[in-house]
mmCIF file of C-alpha atoms and ligand atoms in Angstrom:
data_model
loop_
_atom_site.group_PDB
_atom_site.id
_atom_site.type_symbol
_atom_site.label_atom_id
_atom_site.label_comp_id
_atom_site.label_asym_id
_atom_site.label_seq_id
_atom_site.Cartn_x
_atom_site.Cartn_y
_atom_site.Cartn_z
ATOM 1 C CA UNK X 270 -0.008 0.006 0.011
ATOM 2 C CA UNK X 271 1.323 3.494 -0.831
ATOM 3 C CA UNK X 272 2.333 5.673 2.105
ATOM 4 C CA UNK X 273 0.166 8.477 3.428
ATOM 5 C CA UNK X 274 1.821 11.699 2.363
ATOM 6 C CA UNK X 275 2.098 14.033 5.332
ATOM 7 C CA UNK X 276 1.221 17.327 3.714
ATOM 8 C CA UNK X 277 3.332 19.771 5.765
ATOM 9 C CA UNK X 278 2.376 22.682 3.546
ATOM 10 C CA UNK X 279 -1.325 22.351 4.299
ATOM 11 C CA UNK X 280 -0.787 21.450 7.955
ATOM 12 C CA UNK X 281 1.476 24.470 8.437
ATOM 13 C CA UNK X 282 -0.960 26.786 6.615
ATOM 14 C CA UNK X 283 -3.786 25.627 8.892
ATOM 15 C CA UNK X 284 -1.650 26.075 11.977
ATOM 16 C CA UNK X 285 -0.750 29.603 10.869
ATOM 17 C CA UNK X 286 -4.440 30.406 10.333
ATOM 18 C CA UNK X 287 -5.291 29.141 13.813
ATOM 19 C CA UNK X 288 -2.461 31.219 15.278
ATOM 20 C CA UNK X 289 -3.677 34.311 13.392
ATOM 21 C CA UNK X 290 -7.182 33.817 14.840
ATOM 22 C CA UNK X 291 -5.719 33.472 18.342
ATOM 23 C CA UNK X 292 -3.638 36.645 17.859
ATOM 24 C CA UNK X 293 -6.708 38.545 16.640
ATOM 25 C CA UNK X 294 -8.566 37.443 19.800
ATOM 26 C CA UNK X 295 -5.685 38.492 22.088
ATOM 27 C CA UNK X 296 -5.506 41.793 20.321
ATOM 28 C CA UNK X 297 -9.244 42.436 20.720
ATOM 29 C CA UNK X 298 -9.348 41.275 24.370
ATOM 30 C CA UNK X 299 -6.016 42.465 25.731
ATOM 31 C CA UNK X 300 -4.668 44.905 23.101
ATOM 32 C CA UNK X 301 -1.755 42.489 22.707
ATOM 33 C CA UNK X 302 0.192 42.390 19.412
ATOM 34 C CA UNK X 303 3.144 39.963 19.625
ATOM 35 C CA UNK X 304 6.345 41.319 18.039
ATOM 36 C CA UNK X 305 9.129 39.211 16.506
ATOM 37 C CA UNK X 306 12.557 40.816 16.145
ATOM 38 C CA UNK X 307 14.607 39.179 13.397
ATOM 39 C CA UNK X 308 18.264 40.177 13.291
ATOM 40 C CA UNK X 309 20.243 39.550 10.081
ATOM 41 C CA UNK X 310 23.934 40.342 9.952
ATOM 42 C CA UNK X 311 25.531 40.492 6.457
ATOM 43 C CA UNK X 312 24.176 39.448 3.100
ATOM 44 C CA UNK X 313 24.043 35.654 2.996
ATOM 45 C CA UNK X 314 21.480 35.140 0.130
ATOM 46 C CA UNK X 315 19.916 32.019 1.740
ATOM 47 C CA UNK X 316 19.535 33.889 5.071
ATOM 48 C CA UNK X 317 17.951 36.813 3.254
ATOM 49 C CA UNK X 318 15.331 34.480 1.744
ATOM 50 C CA UNK X 319 14.592 32.929 5.152
ATOM 51 C CA UNK X 320 14.297 36.275 6.863
ATOM 52 C CA UNK X 321 11.923 37.612 4.168
ATOM 53 C CA UNK X 322 9.609 34.589 4.514
ATOM 54 C CA UNK X 323 9.714 34.853 8.324
ATOM 55 C CA UNK X 324 8.708 38.534 8.227
ATOM 56 C CA UNK X 325 5.877 37.766 5.784
ATOM 57 C CA UNK X 326 4.554 35.021 8.073
ATOM 58 C CA UNK X 327 4.742 37.370 11.058
ATOM 59 C CA UNK X 328 2.599 39.982 9.267
ATOM 60 C CA UNK X 329 0.080 37.367 8.094
ATOM 61 C CA UNK X 330 -0.309 36.171 11.672
ATOM 62 C CA UNK X 331 -1.258 39.716 12.737
ATOM 63 C CA UNK X 332 2.038 40.140 14.632
ATOM 64 C CA UNK X 333 4.541 42.972 14.467
ATOM 65 C CA UNK X 334 7.744 42.374 12.413
ATOM 66 C CA UNK X 335 10.755 44.163 13.899
ATOM 67 C CA UNK X 336 13.570 43.636 11.382
ATOM 68 C CA UNK X 337 17.160 44.633 12.004
ATOM 69 C CA UNK X 338 19.589 44.366 9.067
ATOM 70 C CA UNK X 339 23.160 44.952 10.136
ATOM 71 C CA UNK X 340 26.277 45.189 7.956
ATOM 72 C CA UNK X 341 28.641 42.218 7.526
ATOM 73 C CA UNK X 342 31.292 44.173 9.482
ATOM 74 C CA UNK X 343 29.122 44.504 12.636
ATOM 75 C CA UNK X 344 31.182 43.867 15.812
ATOM 76 C CA UNK X 345 30.158 41.344 18.449
ATOM 77 C CA UNK X 346 29.890 44.221 20.963
ATOM 78 C CA UNK X 347 27.398 46.121 18.745
ATOM 79 C CA UNK X 348 25.296 43.025 18.179
ATOM 80 C CA UNK X 349 25.244 42.244 21.938
ATOM 81 C CA UNK X 350 24.192 45.823 22.574
ATOM 82 C CA UNK X 351 21.248 45.440 20.157
ATOM 83 C CA UNK X 352 20.234 42.148 21.821
ATOM 84 C CA UNK X 353 20.246 43.978 25.180
ATOM 85 C CA UNK X 354 17.918 46.632 23.803
ATOM 86 C CA UNK X 355 15.554 44.020 22.337
ATOM 87 C CA UNK X 356 15.533 42.099 25.637
ATOM 88 C CA UNK X 357 14.419 45.259 27.427
ATOM 89 C CA UNK X 358 11.792 46.297 24.867
ATOM 90 C CA UNK X 359 8.262 45.226 25.877
ATOM 91 C CA UNK X 360 7.079 45.421 22.237
ATOM 92 C CA UNK X 361 9.510 42.557 21.405
ATOM 93 C CA UNK X 362 8.021 39.161 22.345
ATOM 94 C CA UNK X 363 10.563 37.055 20.479
ATOM 95 C CA UNK X 364 14.120 37.468 19.193
ATOM 96 C CA UNK X 365 15.664 35.492 16.403
ATOM 97 C CA UNK X 366 19.272 36.045 15.284
ATOM 98 C CA UNK X 367 19.672 34.482 11.842
ATOM 99 C CA UNK X 368 22.583 32.052 11.733
ATOM 100 C CA UNK X 369 25.307 31.734 10.516
ATOM 101 C CA UNK X 370 26.939 34.901 11.824
ATOM 102 C CA UNK X 371 30.147 36.383 10.345
ATOM 103 C CA UNK X 372 33.398 34.987 11.829
ATOM 104 C CA UNK X 373 34.177 38.012 14.089
ATOM 105 C CA UNK X 374 31.030 37.178 16.110
ATOM 106 C CA UNK X 375 30.751 34.260 18.577
ATOM 107 C CA UNK X 376 27.276 32.749 17.911
ATOM 108 C CA UNK X 377 27.183 31.005 21.275
ATOM 109 C CA UNK X 378 27.787 34.304 23.118
ATOM 110 C CA UNK X 379 24.996 35.961 21.111
ATOM 111 C CA UNK X 380 22.498 33.103 21.757
ATOM 112 C CA UNK X 381 23.363 33.190 25.470
ATOM 113 C CA UNK X 382 22.680 36.953 25.557
ATOM 114 C CA UNK X 383 19.073 36.541 24.427
ATOM 115 C CA UNK X 384 16.503 36.605 27.242
ATOM 116 C CA UNK X 385 15.434 32.892 27.436
ATOM 117 C CA UNK X 386 11.804 34.077 27.643
ATOM 118 C CA UNK X 387 12.222 35.671 24.198
ATOM 119 C CA UNK X 388 14.364 32.891 22.656
ATOM 120 C CA UNK X 389 11.887 31.757 20.010
ATOM 121 C CA UNK X 390 14.584 29.629 18.291
ATOM 122 C CA UNK X 391 14.903 27.587 21.519
ATOM 123 C CA UNK X 392 18.698 27.550 21.299
ATOM 124 C CA UNK X 393 19.497 29.300 24.610
ATOM 125 C CA UNK X 394 21.209 26.942 27.069
ATOM 126 C CA UNK X 395 18.402 27.539 29.581
ATOM 127 C CA UNK X 396 15.777 26.370 27.074
ATOM 128 C CA UNK X 397 17.971 23.414 25.982
ATOM 129 C CA UNK X 398 18.274 22.430 29.671
ATOM 130 C CA UNK X 399 14.577 22.905 30.354
ATOM 131 C CA UNK X 400 13.645 20.730 27.349
ATOM 132 C CA UNK X 401 15.985 17.961 28.453
ATOM 133 C CA UNK X 402 14.676 18.231 32.063
ATOM 134 C CA UNK X 403 11.085 17.795 30.829
ATOM 135 C CA UNK X 404 10.137 21.384 31.802
ATOM 136 C CA UNK X 405 8.097 23.661 29.610
ATOM 137 C CA UNK X 406 10.319 25.698 27.325
ATOM 138 C CA UNK X 407 10.579 27.410 23.953
ATOM 139 C CA UNK X 408 11.453 24.483 21.673
ATOM 140 C CA UNK X 409 13.525 24.721 18.445
ATOM 141 C CA UNK X 410 11.164 25.220 15.525
ATOM 142 C CA UNK X 411 12.206 22.488 13.067
ATOM 143 C CA UNK X 412 12.214 19.713 15.735
ATOM 144 C CA UNK X 413 8.892 21.001 17.122
ATOM 145 C CA UNK X 414 7.368 20.929 13.584
ATOM 146 C CA UNK X 415 8.757 17.477 12.862
ATOM 147 C CA UNK X 416 7.087 15.963 15.931
ATOM 148 C CA UNK X 417 3.810 17.801 15.274
ATOM 149 C CA UNK X 418 3.833 16.248 11.786
ATOM 150 C CA UNK X 419 4.506 12.714 13.169
ATOM 151 C CA UNK X 420 1.591 13.179 15.549
ATOM 152 C CA UNK X 421 -0.828 13.962 12.693
ATOM 153 C CA UNK X 422 -0.552 10.305 11.677
ATOM 154 C CA UNK X 423 0.346 8.753 15.116
ATOM 155 C CA UNK X 424 -1.435 10.823 17.740
ATOM 156 C CA UNK X 425 0.244 8.767 20.483
ATOM 157 C CA UNK X 426 3.941 8.007 20.154
ATOM 158 C CA UNK X 427 4.052 6.234 23.521
ATOM 159 C CA UNK X 428 6.072 3.041 23.416
ATOM 160 C CA UNK X 429 6.997 3.382 19.751
ATOM 161 C CA UNK X 430 10.575 2.804 18.664
ATOM 162 C CA UNK X 431 11.968 6.074 17.265
ATOM 163 C CA UNK X 432 15.312 6.396 15.475
ATOM 164 C CA UNK X 433 16.683 9.900 14.847
ATOM 165 C CA UNK X 434 19.555 10.078 12.360
ATOM 166 C CA UNK X 435 21.632 13.121 13.209
ATOM 167 C CA UNK X 436 22.745 14.608 16.557
ATOM 168 C CA UNK X 437 23.024 18.296 15.797
ATOM 169 C CA UNK X 438 22.024 20.828 18.445
ATOM 170 C CA UNK X 439 19.490 22.448 16.165
ATOM 171 C CA UNK X 440 17.697 19.324 14.868
ATOM 172 C CA UNK X 441 18.773 15.791 15.961
ATOM 173 C CA UNK X 442 19.162 16.291 19.731
ATOM 174 C CA UNK X 443 16.018 18.391 20.296
ATOM 175 C CA UNK X 444 13.954 16.016 18.086
ATOM 176 C CA UNK X 445 15.171 13.152 20.277
ATOM 177 C CA UNK X 446 14.226 15.056 23.449
ATOM 178 C CA UNK X 447 10.741 15.835 22.131
ATOM 179 C CA UNK X 448 10.182 12.193 21.096
ATOM 180 C CA UNK X 449 11.308 11.086 24.540
ATOM 181 C CA UNK X 450 8.870 13.556 26.109
ATOM 182 C CA UNK X 451 6.179 11.817 23.990
ATOM 183 C CA UNK X 452 7.227 8.511 25.625
ATOM 184 C CA UNK X 453 8.804 7.009 22.513
ATOM 185 C CA UNK X 454 11.832 4.770 22.932
ATOM 186 C CA UNK X 455 14.477 6.870 21.239
ATOM 187 C CA UNK X 456 17.789 5.977 19.647
ATOM 188 C CA UNK X 457 19.994 8.720 18.228
ATOM 189 C CA UNK X 458 22.178 7.622 15.302
ATOM 190 C CA UNK X 459 25.089 9.613 13.808
ATOM 191 C CA UNK X 460 28.096 9.385 11.544
ATOM 192 C CA UNK X 461 29.828 6.832 13.778
ATOM 193 C CA UNK X 462 26.819 4.538 14.198
ATOM 194 C CA UNK X 463 27.370 0.913 13.231
ATOM 195 C CA UNK X 464 24.848 -0.866 10.967
ATOM 196 C CA UNK X 465 22.671 2.205 10.424
ATOM 197 C CA UNK X 466 20.330 0.385 7.962
ATOM 198 C CA UNK X 467 19.716 -2.410 10.543
ATOM 199 C CA UNK X 468 19.054 0.160 13.294
ATOM 200 C CA UNK X 469 16.635 2.133 11.106
ATOM 201 C CA UNK X 470 14.721 -1.047 10.242
ATOM 202 C CA UNK X 471 13.613 -1.236 13.907
ATOM 203 C CA UNK X 472 12.027 2.196 13.828
ATOM 204 C CA UNK X 473 8.343 2.848 13.952
ATOM 205 C CA UNK X 474 9.202 6.554 13.641
ATOM 206 C CA UNK X 475 12.297 7.376 11.559
ATOM 207 C CA UNK X 476 13.527 10.985 11.551
ATOM 208 C CA UNK X 477 16.307 11.792 9.064
ATOM 209 C CA UNK X 478 18.310 14.967 9.795
ATOM 210 C CA UNK X 479 21.611 14.276 8.095
ATOM 211 C CA UNK X 480 22.145 16.684 5.212
ATOM 212 C CA UNK X 481 22.917 13.951 2.619
ATOM 213 C CA UNK X 482 20.679 13.686 -0.462
ATOM 214 C CA UNK X 483 18.488 10.592 -0.596
ATOM 215 C CA UNK X 484 20.756 8.770 1.890
ATOM 216 C CA UNK X 485 18.044 6.654 3.538
ATOM 217 C CA UNK X 486 16.939 3.859 1.229
ATOM 218 C CA UNK X 487 13.673 1.899 1.043
ATOM 219 C CA UNK X 488 15.196 -1.264 2.505
ATOM 220 C CA UNK X 489 16.185 0.684 5.694
ATOM 221 C CA UNK X 490 12.533 1.336 6.471
ATOM 222 C CA UNK X 491 10.272 -0.903 8.506
ATOM 223 C CA UNK X 492 7.083 -1.535 6.490
ATOM 224 C CA UNK X 493 4.385 0.862 7.739
ATOM 225 C CA UNK X 494 6.828 3.154 9.587
ATOM 226 C CA UNK X 495 6.326 6.910 9.807
ATOM 227 C CA UNK X 496 9.217 8.706 8.074
ATOM 228 C CA UNK X 497 9.955 12.372 8.820
ATOM 229 C CA UNK X 498 12.507 13.795 6.407
ATOM 230 C CA UNK X 499 14.126 16.977 7.756
ATOM 231 C CA UNK X 500 16.871 17.128 5.072
ATOM 232 C CA UNK X 501 17.086 19.944 2.570
ATOM 233 C CA UNK X 502 19.656 19.234 -0.133
ATOM 234 C CA UNK X 503 20.202 21.000 -3.420
ATOM 235 C CA UNK X 504 21.162 18.628 -6.231
ATOM 236 C CA UNK X 505 21.645 19.114 -9.975
ATOM 237 C CA UNK X 506 18.383 18.445 -11.812
ATOM 238 C CA UNK X 507 17.361 18.285 -15.448
ATOM 239 C CA UNK X 508 18.355 21.147 -17.726
ATOM 240 C CA UNK X 509 21.054 22.329 -15.325
ATOM 241 C CA UNK X 510 18.459 23.519 -12.812
ATOM 242 C CA UNK X 511 18.925 22.680 -9.108
ATOM 243 C CA UNK X 512 16.206 20.733 -7.352
ATOM 244 C CA UNK X 513 15.667 20.149 -3.679
ATOM 245 C CA UNK X 514 15.616 16.645 -2.225
ATOM 246 C CA UNK X 515 15.494 15.321 1.318
ATOM 247 C CA UNK X 516 17.697 12.863 3.171
ATOM 248 C CA UNK X 517 15.366 10.003 2.241
ATOM 249 C CA UNK X 518 15.060 8.419 -1.211
ATOM 250 C CA UNK X 519 11.444 9.504 -1.369
ATOM 251 C CA UNK X 520 10.045 7.602 -4.358
ATOM 252 C CA UNK X 521 11.255 4.189 -3.191
ATOM 253 C CA UNK X 522 10.682 4.924 0.523
ATOM 254 C CA UNK X 523 7.048 5.909 -0.095
ATOM 255 C CA UNK X 524 6.399 2.315 -1.279
ATOM 256 C CA UNK X 525 7.427 0.866 2.121
ATOM 257 C CA UNK X 526 6.589 3.531 4.714
ATOM 258 C CA UNK X 527 3.135 3.912 6.254
ATOM 259 C CA UNK X 528 3.454 7.710 6.141
ATOM 260 C CA UNK X 529 6.154 10.031 4.864
ATOM 261 C CA UNK X 530 6.894 13.762 4.602
ATOM 262 C CA UNK X 531 7.784 15.016 1.100
ATOM 263 C CA UNK X 532 10.678 17.437 0.411
ATOM 264 C CA UNK X 533 9.844 20.147 -0.316
ATOM 265 C CA UNK X 534 6.435 20.592 1.338
ATOM 266 C CA UNK X 535 6.975 18.557 4.515
ATOM 267 C CA UNK X 536 8.979 19.710 7.511
ATOM 268 C CA UNK X 537 10.167 22.993 5.885
ATOM 269 C CA UNK X 538 6.843 24.882 6.048
ATOM 270 C CA UNK X 539 6.336 23.739 9.679
ATOM 271 C CA UNK X 540 9.545 25.462 10.795
ATOM 272 C CA UNK X 541 8.082 28.935 10.131
ATOM 273 C CA UNK X 542 4.647 28.006 11.512
ATOM 274 C CA UNK X 543 6.331 26.865 14.754
ATOM 275 C CA UNK X 544 8.384 30.068 14.912
ATOM 276 C CA UNK X 545 5.112 32.032 14.826
ATOM 277 C CA UNK X 546 3.664 29.690 17.435
ATOM 278 C CA UNK X 547 6.699 30.195 19.694
ATOM 279 C CA UNK X 548 6.326 33.974 19.346
ATOM 280 C CA UNK X 549 2.680 33.709 20.373
ATOM 281 C CA UNK X 550 3.594 31.476 23.340
ATOM 282 C CA UNK X 551 6.362 33.870 24.380
ATOM 283 C CA UNK X 552 3.988 36.859 24.202
ATOM 284 C CA UNK X 553 1.383 35.061 26.278
ATOM 285 C CA UNK X 554 3.922 34.097 28.950
ATOM 286 C CA UNK X 555 5.329 37.620 29.124
ATOM 287 C CA UNK X 556 1.815 39.042 29.651
ATOM 288 C CA UNK X 557 0.714 36.522 32.265
ATOM 289 C CA UNK X 558 -1.755 34.881 29.891
ATOM 290 C CA UNK X 559 -2.205 31.088 29.591
ATOM 291 C CA UNK X 560 -0.291 29.269 26.892
ATOM 292 C CA UNK X 561 -2.377 28.577 23.751
ATOM 293 C CA UNK X 562 -3.193 24.863 23.674
ATOM 294 C CA UNK X 563 -4.442 24.303 20.142
ATOM 295 C CA UNK X 564 -1.313 22.807 18.520
ATOM 296 C CA UNK X 565 -2.144 19.225 19.418
HETATM 297 P P1 NAD N 1163 24.438 18.931 10.738
HETATM 298 O O1 NAD N 1163 25.413 18.858 9.630
HETATM 299 O O2 NAD N 1163 24.677 19.883 11.852
HETATM 300 O O3 NAD N 1163 24.267 17.476 11.383
HETATM 301 C C1 NAD N 1163 24.132 16.339 10.561
HETATM 302 C C2 NAD N 1163 24.109 15.106 11.420
HETATM 303 O O4 NAD N 1163 24.077 13.992 10.561
HETATM 304 C C3 NAD N 1163 25.371 14.972 12.326
HETATM 305 O O5 NAD N 1163 24.957 14.793 13.644
HETATM 306 C C4 NAD N 1163 26.068 13.729 11.792
HETATM 307 O O6 NAD N 1163 26.577 12.914 12.821
HETATM 308 C C5 NAD N 1163 24.991 12.990 11.014
HETATM 309 N N1 NAD N 1163 25.533 12.287 9.882
HETATM 310 C C6 NAD N 1163 26.320 12.782 8.917
HETATM 311 N N2 NAD N 1163 26.710 11.816 8.062
HETATM 312 C C7 NAD N 1163 26.142 10.663 8.535
HETATM 313 C C8 NAD N 1163 26.169 9.321 8.111
HETATM 314 N N3 NAD N 1163 26.884 8.936 7.076
HETATM 315 N N4 NAD N 1163 25.472 8.404 8.835
HETATM 316 C C9 NAD N 1163 24.791 8.777 9.939
HETATM 317 N N5 NAD N 1163 24.719 10.043 10.368
HETATM 318 C C10 NAD N 1163 25.392 10.975 9.684
HETATM 319 O O7 NAD N 1163 23.033 19.202 10.053
HETATM 320 P P2 NAD N 1163 21.671 19.808 10.667
HETATM 321 O O8 NAD N 1163 21.798 21.259 10.851
HETATM 322 O O9 NAD N 1163 21.206 18.959 11.791
HETATM 323 O O10 NAD N 1163 20.703 19.611 9.423
HETATM 324 C C11 NAD N 1163 20.391 18.300 8.912
HETATM 325 C C12 NAD N 1163 19.549 18.456 7.672
HETATM 326 O O11 NAD N 1163 18.329 19.124 7.985
HETATM 327 C C13 NAD N 1163 20.204 19.349 6.593
HETATM 328 O O12 NAD N 1163 19.850 18.830 5.297
HETATM 329 C C14 NAD N 1163 19.569 20.702 6.779
HETATM 330 O O13 NAD N 1163 19.526 21.453 5.582
HETATM 331 C C15 NAD N 1163 18.190 20.270 7.157
HETATM 332 N N6 NAD N 1163 17.445 21.258 7.946
HETATM 333 C C16 NAD N 1163 16.188 21.521 7.584
HETATM 334 C C17 NAD N 1163 15.441 22.438 8.277
HETATM 335 C C18 NAD N 1163 14.005 22.675 7.846
HETATM 336 O O14 NAD N 1163 13.459 23.713 8.110
HETATM 337 N N7 NAD N 1163 13.392 21.702 7.206
HETATM 338 C C19 NAD N 1163 16.001 23.138 9.358
HETATM 339 C C20 NAD N 1163 17.298 22.834 9.746
HETATM 340 C C21 NAD N 1163 18.024 21.891 9.053
#
């Protein structure tokens, strides 16, 4: 039987609509308009595209975009001073510093300078620690979106075997923590893992966050498994045009999996939807309002 295609584009669009309705309600009731500050240093073309789509999503959700574009030559001191101002500004609910930063700036120092209550990327050590301690926290957006997608086809992940391929701080590790919080039995695989195909074949939930085009093959997948493909890889396509593929060999994997996310149109759109959701959550917490509960 062909796999269910987990349509991240539609799921993300619906989530964004729900968030927009919630924001409109908060605005009417409490005069609250969440603000997201996005800081971009330099002119990395990929970062510029991401920042533009983030700002567009912020406006569509009825929130306030607060964009700061700084020159490539910005010093660490100046960036830290801006973060300090944004931390103190009550109009700013969330702060996102687009990575990577130029080499004169220590990214870890910058992340640590963001108020954890405004850290909508969920990268601050306090939020990382809270997530791994099972406490409520702002959770990194791509991992958050990945688990929300898995739950659209498997509402309870309790007791399921989950394998996460990749142990990065921004995807693999937080995905593993979130799956653990959902009571899955989680194994994290990485570049030194032995017999990766054999390990993957045990997974009811397989999350691929590797950064290698079509690396995971059909015969690594347990029949009926849910496959969440986080990878975004540009490869040469027909006519010299680049195309985007995931970390999973989609066409063959879709014949074995029970459900699978496509690339593009799977995890990618959920990342921005979850950023908007985190901004809403941060705004509610900062104003003493209950956390919105609709994401499940
Ligand atoms: P990363 O390079 O930081 O980490 C890759 C991980 O894969 C590492 O932990 C490494 O151990 C593991 N790995 C590498 N080669 C391996 C191998 N041969 N066998 C097993 N494991 C191996 O990458 P990342 O930042 O975690 O991103 C992973 C992928 O997700 C990339 O394609 C990236 O573009 C994509 N991504 C997508 C989104 C999104 O919004 N959809 C967001 C972030 C990252």
